[in-house]
Coordinates of C-alpha atoms and ligand atoms in Angstrom, one line a residue:
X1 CA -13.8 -11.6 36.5
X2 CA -17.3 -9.8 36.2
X3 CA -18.0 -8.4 32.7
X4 CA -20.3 -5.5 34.5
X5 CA -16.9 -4.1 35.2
X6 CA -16.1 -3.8 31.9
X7 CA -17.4 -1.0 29.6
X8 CA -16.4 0.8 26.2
X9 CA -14.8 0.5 23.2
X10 CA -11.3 1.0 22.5
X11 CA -9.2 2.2 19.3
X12 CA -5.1 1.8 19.7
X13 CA -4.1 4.9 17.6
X14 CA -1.1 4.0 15.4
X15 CA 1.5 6.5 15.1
X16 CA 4.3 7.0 12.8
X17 CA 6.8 9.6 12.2
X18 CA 4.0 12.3 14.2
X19 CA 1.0 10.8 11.9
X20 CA -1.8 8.9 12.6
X21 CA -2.0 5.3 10.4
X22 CA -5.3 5.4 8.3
X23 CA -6.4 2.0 9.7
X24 CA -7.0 3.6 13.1
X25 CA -9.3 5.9 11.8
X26 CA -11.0 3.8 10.2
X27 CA -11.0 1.6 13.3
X28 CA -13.0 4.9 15.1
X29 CA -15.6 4.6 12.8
X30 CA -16.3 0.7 13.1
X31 CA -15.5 1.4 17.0
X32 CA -18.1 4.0 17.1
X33 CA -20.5 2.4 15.3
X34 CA -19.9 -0.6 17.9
X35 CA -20.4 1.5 20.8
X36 CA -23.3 3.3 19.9
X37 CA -24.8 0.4 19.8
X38 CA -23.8 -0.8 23.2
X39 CA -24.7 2.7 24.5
X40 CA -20.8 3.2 25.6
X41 CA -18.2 5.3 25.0
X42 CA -16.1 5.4 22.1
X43 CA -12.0 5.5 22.9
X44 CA -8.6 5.9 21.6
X45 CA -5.3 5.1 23.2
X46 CA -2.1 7.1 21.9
X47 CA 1.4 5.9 23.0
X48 CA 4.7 7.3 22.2
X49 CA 6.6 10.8 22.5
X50 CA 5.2 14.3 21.4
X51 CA 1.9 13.1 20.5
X52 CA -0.5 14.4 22.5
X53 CA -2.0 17.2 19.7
X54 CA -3.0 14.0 17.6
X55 CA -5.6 13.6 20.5
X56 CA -7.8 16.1 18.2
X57 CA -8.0 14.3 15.3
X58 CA -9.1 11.0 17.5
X59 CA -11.6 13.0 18.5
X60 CA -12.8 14.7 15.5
X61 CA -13.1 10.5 14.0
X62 CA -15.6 9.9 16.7
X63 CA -14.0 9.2 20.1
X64 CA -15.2 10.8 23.2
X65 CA -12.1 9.9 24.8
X66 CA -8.2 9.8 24.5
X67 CA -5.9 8.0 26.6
X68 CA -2.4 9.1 26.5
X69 CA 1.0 7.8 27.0
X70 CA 3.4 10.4 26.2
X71 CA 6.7 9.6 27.1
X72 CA 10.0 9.8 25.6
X73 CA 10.5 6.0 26.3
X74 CA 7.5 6.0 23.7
X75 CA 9.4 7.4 20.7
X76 CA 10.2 4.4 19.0
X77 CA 7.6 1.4 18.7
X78 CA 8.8 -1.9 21.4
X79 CA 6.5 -4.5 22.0
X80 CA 7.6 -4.9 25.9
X81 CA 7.1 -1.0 26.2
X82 CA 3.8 -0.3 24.5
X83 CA 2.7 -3.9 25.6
X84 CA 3.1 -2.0 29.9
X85 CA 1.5 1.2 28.9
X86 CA -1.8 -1.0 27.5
X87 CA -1.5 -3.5 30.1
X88 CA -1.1 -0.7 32.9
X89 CA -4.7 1.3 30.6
X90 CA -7.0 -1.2 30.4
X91 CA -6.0 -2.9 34.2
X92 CA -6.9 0.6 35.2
X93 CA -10.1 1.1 33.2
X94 CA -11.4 -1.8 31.8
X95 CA -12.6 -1.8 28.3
X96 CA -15.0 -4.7 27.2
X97 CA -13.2 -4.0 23.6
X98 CA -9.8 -2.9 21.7
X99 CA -9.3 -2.9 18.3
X100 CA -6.0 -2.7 16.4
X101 CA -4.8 -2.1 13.0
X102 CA -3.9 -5.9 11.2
X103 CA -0.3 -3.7 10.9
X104 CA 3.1 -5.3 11.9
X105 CA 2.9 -3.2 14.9
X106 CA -0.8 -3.7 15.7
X107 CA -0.6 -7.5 14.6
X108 CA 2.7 -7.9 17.2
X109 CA 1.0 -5.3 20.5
X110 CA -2.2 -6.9 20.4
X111 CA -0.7 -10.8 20.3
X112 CA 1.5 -9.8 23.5
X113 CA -1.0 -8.1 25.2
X114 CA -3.7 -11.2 24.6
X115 CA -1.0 -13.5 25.8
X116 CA -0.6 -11.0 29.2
X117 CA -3.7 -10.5 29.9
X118 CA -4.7 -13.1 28.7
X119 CA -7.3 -12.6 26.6
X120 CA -9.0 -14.1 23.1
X121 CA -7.6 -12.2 19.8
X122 CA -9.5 -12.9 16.6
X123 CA -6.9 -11.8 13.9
X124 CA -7.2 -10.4 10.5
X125 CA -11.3 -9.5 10.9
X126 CA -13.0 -8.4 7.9
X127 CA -16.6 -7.5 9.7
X128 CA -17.5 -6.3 13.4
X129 CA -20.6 -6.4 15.1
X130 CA -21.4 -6.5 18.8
X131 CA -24.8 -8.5 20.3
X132 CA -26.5 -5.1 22.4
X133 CA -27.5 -6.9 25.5
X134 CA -24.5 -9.5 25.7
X135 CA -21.8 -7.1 24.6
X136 CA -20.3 -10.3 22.9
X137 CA -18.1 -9.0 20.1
X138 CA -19.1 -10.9 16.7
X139 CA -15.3 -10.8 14.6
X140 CA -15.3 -12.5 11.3
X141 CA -12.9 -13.3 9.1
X142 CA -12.8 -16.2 6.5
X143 CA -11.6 -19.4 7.5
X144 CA -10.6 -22.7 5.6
X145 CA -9.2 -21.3 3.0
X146 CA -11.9 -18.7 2.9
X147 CA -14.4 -21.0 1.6
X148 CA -16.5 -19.4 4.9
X149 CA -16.7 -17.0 6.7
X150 CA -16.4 -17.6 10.5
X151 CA -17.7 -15.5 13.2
X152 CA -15.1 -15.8 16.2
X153 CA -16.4 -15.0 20.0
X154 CA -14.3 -14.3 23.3
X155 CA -17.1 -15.9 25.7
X156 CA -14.9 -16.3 28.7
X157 CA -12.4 -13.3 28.9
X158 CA -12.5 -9.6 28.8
X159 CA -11.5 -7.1 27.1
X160 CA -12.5 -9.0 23.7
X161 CA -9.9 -7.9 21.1
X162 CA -9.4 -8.0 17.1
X163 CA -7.0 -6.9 14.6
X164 CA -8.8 -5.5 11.5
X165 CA -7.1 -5.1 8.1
X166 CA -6.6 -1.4 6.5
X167 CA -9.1 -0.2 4.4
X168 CA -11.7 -2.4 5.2
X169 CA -13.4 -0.5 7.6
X170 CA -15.1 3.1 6.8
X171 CA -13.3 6.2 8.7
X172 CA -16.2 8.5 9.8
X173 CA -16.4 12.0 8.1
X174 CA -14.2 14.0 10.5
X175 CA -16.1 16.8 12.7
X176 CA -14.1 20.0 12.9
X177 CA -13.7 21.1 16.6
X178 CA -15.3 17.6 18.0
X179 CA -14.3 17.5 21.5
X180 CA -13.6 15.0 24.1
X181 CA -12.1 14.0 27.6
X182 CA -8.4 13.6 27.3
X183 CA -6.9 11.3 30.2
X184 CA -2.9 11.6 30.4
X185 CA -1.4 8.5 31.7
X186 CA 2.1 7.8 32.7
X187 CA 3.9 4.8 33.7
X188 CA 7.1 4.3 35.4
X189 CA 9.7 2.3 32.8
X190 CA 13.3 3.4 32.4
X191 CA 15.6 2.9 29.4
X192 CA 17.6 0.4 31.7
X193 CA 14.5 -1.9 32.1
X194 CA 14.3 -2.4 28.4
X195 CA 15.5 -5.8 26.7
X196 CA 15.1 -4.2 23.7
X197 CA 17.6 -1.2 22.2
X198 CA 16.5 0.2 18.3
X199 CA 20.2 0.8 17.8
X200 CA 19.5 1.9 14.0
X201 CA 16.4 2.6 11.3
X202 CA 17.9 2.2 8.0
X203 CA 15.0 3.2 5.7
X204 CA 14.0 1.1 2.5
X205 CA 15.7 2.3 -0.4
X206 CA 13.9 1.0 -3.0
X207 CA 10.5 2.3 -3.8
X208 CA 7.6 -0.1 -3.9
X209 CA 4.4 0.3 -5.4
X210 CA 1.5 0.8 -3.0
X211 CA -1.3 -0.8 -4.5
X212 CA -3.5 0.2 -1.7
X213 CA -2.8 3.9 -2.8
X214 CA -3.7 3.8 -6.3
X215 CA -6.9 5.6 -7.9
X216 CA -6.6 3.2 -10.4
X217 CA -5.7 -0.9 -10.1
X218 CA -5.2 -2.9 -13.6
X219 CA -5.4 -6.6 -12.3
X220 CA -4.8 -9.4 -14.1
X221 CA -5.1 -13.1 -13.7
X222 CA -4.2 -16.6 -15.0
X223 CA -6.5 -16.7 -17.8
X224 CA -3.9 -13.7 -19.6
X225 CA -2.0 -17.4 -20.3
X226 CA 1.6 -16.3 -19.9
X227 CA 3.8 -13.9 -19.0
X228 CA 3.7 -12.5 -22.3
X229 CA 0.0 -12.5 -22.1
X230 CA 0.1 -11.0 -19.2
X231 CA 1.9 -7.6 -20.8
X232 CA -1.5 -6.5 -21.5
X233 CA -2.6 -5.7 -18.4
X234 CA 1.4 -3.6 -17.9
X235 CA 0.4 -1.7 -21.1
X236 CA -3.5 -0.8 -20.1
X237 CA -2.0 0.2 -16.1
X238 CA 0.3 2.2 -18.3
X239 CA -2.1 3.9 -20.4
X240 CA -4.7 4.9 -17.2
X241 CA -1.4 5.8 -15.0
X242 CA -2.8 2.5 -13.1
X243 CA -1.2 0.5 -10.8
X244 CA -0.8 -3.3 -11.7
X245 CA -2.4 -6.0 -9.7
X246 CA -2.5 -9.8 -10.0
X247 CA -4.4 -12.6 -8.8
X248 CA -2.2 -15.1 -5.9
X249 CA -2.1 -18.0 -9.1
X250 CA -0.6 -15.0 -11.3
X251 CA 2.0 -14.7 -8.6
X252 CA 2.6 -18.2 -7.8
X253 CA 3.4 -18.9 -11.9
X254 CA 6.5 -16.0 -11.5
X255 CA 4.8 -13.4 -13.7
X256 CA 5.0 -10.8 -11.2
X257 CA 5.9 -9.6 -7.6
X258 CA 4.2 -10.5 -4.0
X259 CA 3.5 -7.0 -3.1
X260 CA 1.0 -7.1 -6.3
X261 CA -0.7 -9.9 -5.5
X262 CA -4.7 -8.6 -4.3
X263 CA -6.6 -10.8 -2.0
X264 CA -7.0 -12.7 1.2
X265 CA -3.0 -13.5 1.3
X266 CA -2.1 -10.4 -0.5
X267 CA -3.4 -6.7 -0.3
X268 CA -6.4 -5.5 0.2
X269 CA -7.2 -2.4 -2.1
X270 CA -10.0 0.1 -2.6
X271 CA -9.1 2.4 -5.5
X272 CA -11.7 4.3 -7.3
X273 CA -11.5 2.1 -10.5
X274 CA -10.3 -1.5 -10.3
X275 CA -10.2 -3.7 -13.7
X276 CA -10.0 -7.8 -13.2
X277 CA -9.0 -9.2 -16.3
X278 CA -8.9 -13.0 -17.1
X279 CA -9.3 -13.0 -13.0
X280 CA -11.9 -15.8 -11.9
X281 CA -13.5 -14.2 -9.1
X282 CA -12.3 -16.6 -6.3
X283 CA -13.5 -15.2 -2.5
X284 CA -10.0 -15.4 -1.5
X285 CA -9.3 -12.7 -4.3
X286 CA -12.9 -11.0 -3.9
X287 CA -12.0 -10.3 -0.2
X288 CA -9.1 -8.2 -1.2
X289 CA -10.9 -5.4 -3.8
X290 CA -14.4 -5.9 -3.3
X291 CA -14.9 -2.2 -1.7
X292 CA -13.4 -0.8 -5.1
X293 CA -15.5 2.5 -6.3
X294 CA -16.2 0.7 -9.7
X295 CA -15.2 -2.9 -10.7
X296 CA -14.9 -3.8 -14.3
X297 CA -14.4 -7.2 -14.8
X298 CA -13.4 -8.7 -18.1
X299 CA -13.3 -12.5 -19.1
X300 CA -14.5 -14.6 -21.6
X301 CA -16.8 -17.1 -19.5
X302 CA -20.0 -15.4 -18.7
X303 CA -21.0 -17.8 -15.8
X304 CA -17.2 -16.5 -13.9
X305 CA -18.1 -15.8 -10.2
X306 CA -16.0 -12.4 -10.8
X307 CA -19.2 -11.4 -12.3
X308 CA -21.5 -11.3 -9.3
X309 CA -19.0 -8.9 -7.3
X310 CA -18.4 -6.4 -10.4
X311 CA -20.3 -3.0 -11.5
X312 CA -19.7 -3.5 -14.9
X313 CA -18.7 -6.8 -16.8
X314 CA -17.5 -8.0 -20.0
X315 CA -17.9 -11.0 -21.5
X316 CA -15.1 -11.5 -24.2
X317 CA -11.5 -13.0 -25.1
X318 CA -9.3 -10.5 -23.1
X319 CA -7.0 -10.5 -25.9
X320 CA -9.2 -8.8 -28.1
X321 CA -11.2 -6.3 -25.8
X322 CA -8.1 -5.0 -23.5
X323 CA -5.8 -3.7 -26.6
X324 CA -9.3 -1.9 -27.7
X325 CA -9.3 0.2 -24.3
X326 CA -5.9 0.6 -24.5
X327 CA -6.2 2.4 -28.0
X328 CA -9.7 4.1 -27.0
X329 CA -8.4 5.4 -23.4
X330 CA -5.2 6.3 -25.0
X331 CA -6.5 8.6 -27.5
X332 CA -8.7 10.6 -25.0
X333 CA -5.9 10.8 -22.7
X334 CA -3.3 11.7 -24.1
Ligands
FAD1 P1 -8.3 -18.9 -12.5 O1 -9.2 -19.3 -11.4 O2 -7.6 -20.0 -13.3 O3 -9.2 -18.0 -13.5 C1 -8.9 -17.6 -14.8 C2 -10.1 -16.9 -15.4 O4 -9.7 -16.4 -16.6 C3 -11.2 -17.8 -15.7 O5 -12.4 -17.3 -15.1 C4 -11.3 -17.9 -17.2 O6 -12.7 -17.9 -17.6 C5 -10.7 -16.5 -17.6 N1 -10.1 -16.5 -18.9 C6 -9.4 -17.5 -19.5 N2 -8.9 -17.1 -20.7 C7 -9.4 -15.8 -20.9 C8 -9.3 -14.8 -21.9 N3 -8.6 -15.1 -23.0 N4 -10.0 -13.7 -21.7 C9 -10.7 -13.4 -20.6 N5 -10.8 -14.3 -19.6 C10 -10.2 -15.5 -19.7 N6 -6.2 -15.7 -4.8 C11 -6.0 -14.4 -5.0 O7 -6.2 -13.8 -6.1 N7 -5.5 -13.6 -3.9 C12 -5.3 -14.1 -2.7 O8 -4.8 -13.4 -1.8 C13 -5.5 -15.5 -2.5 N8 -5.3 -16.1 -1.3 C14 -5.6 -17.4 -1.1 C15 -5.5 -18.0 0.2 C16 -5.8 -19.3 0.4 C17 -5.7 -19.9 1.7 C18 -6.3 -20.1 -0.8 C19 -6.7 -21.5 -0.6 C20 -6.4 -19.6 -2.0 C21 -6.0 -18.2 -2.2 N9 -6.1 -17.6 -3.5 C22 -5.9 -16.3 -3.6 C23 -6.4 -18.4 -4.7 C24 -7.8 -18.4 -5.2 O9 -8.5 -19.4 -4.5 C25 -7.8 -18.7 -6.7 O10 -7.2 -19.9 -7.0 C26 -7.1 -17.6 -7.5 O11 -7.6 -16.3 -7.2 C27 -7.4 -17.9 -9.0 O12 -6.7 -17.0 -9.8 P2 -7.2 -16.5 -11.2 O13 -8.6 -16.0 -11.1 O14 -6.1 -15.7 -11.8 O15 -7.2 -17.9 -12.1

């Protein structure tokens, strides 16, 4: 294998129901950024049915070029299917990079197509950089328990790949009328050839919150003491039409959901305003909302590590300063 034969950067474009997933974007602008600075191109890959017009918007995020794979064997997501059309892209054309959305479909293409190849995968990353003259890929993500942060590299193998959580990364402004090469590919799989049949899609029924849409995240942690305690951050979510979060301890004690937990194990969010109440400030939590627009942190012990990662913080007993904003914000809001 010579690595002279491999050059640019590649984005796989996550579609769903005819949209684009938000992390791909974002992947653009990390991707561009990466490229740029190897002097390459900037690419996306696109594979499923009817989705050739999304090539537009890959190009207005930054990429110079699209790959596409539009073919009705494409319409629903298979590993063994999208795994061949990626396989069959980057045999053919040799990128010395692809990025992926850390999504269930992202996570499970780029695992299989590491294992084909094979390549190195470094899972999960938080930061990207590339070394200009080497064109080693530096992916970081924290490791032992997220006391550090370790910089993972694919010395041996090419194309280097990562998965990169949502909303981690920075989508570029888009560019109105950006243009770029588009490259239609095809490859030859029929229906018969596939081990796997989606025989039906029966939709969730029950509506979850999505913490990583909210404006707004009340979080709480283990210093609210209870689940009592732990009301208060319900009632000052409820007041700011807030969603609440919690740290993984708050979880692990039954005072509330998973899907609310914020962190390294749990979600990553970046609403505008994010509160951290009785919340410590562990990295493993800090991971998961340090890109909030504003961070107010709240908690009664002024050397808490939450206060080096916050834009505003209180030092108090929550149970005295939290029923305070809930009275103040209520009365200007309502
Ligand atoms: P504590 O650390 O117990 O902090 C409570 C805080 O409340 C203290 O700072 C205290 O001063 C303050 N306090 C107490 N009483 C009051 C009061 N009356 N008013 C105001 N403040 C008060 N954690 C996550 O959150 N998310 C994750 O995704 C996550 N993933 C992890 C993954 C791994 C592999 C590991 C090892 C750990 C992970 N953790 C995660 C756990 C993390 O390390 C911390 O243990 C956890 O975040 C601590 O939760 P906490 O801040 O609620 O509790």
């Amino acid at each position: 294998m010579s690595f002279e034969d491999y050059s640019g950067v590649w984005v796989f474009i996550e579609e769903n129901e005819g949209k684009i997933a938000p992390v791909s974007l974002e992947l653009l602008g990390a991707g561009r950024t990466l490229a740029d600075k190897r002097g390459v191109e900037l690419a996306g890959i696109i594979i499923g049915e009817n989705v050739t017009g999304l090539s537009d918007t890959v190009f207005e995020y930054g990429a110079d070029k699209v790959y596409v794979y539009d073919q009705p064997i494409f319409q629903l997501y298979r590993t063994e299917s999208f795994m061949k059309a990626l396989l069959h892209c980057s045999e053919k054309y040799k990128p010395e990079i692809i990025l992926y959305g850390a999504t269930s479909t992202g996570k499970d293409l780029a695992s299989a197509v590491a294992t084909d190849l094979p390549t190195g995968l470094t899972a999960d990353t938080t930061e990207l950089d590339v070394e200009e003259d080497t064109g080693l890929l530096l992916a970081s993500r924290p490791a032992f328990g997220g006391n550090i942060m370790a910089t993972i590299l694919c010395k041996k193998y090419r194309p280097q790949m990562a998965t990169v959580r949502p909303k981690v990364m920075k989508a570029l402004q888009p560019e109105k009328g950006r243009a770029g090469q588009l490259i239609a590919e095809q490859i030859d799989i029929k229906e018969d050839d596939m081990r796997t049949k989606v025989l039906k899609i029966v939709r969730e029924t029950t509506k979850k919150i999505r913490i990583d849409e909210a404006d707004i995240v009340v979080a709480g942690g283990k210093g609210l003491g209870s689940e009592q305690g732990f009301e208060l951050v319900h009632q000052l979510a409820k007041t700011l039409g807030a969603v609440v979060g919690a740290s993984r301890d708050v979880v692990e004690a039954g005072w509330i959901e998973h899907h609310h937990q914020v962190g390294q194990t749990g979600v990553t969010v970046t609403p505008k305003i994010y509160f951290a109440i009785g919340i410590s400030g562990a990295i493993q939590h800090i991971v998961g909302m340090k890109n909030s627009g504003m961070i107010i942190a709240i908690n009664k012990d002024p050397d808490a590590a939450i206060f080096n990662s916050c834009h505003y913080g209180i030092v108090g007993d929550a149970f005295e300063i939290v029923p305070l904003l809930v009275k103040e914000f209520h009365k200007a809001l309502h």
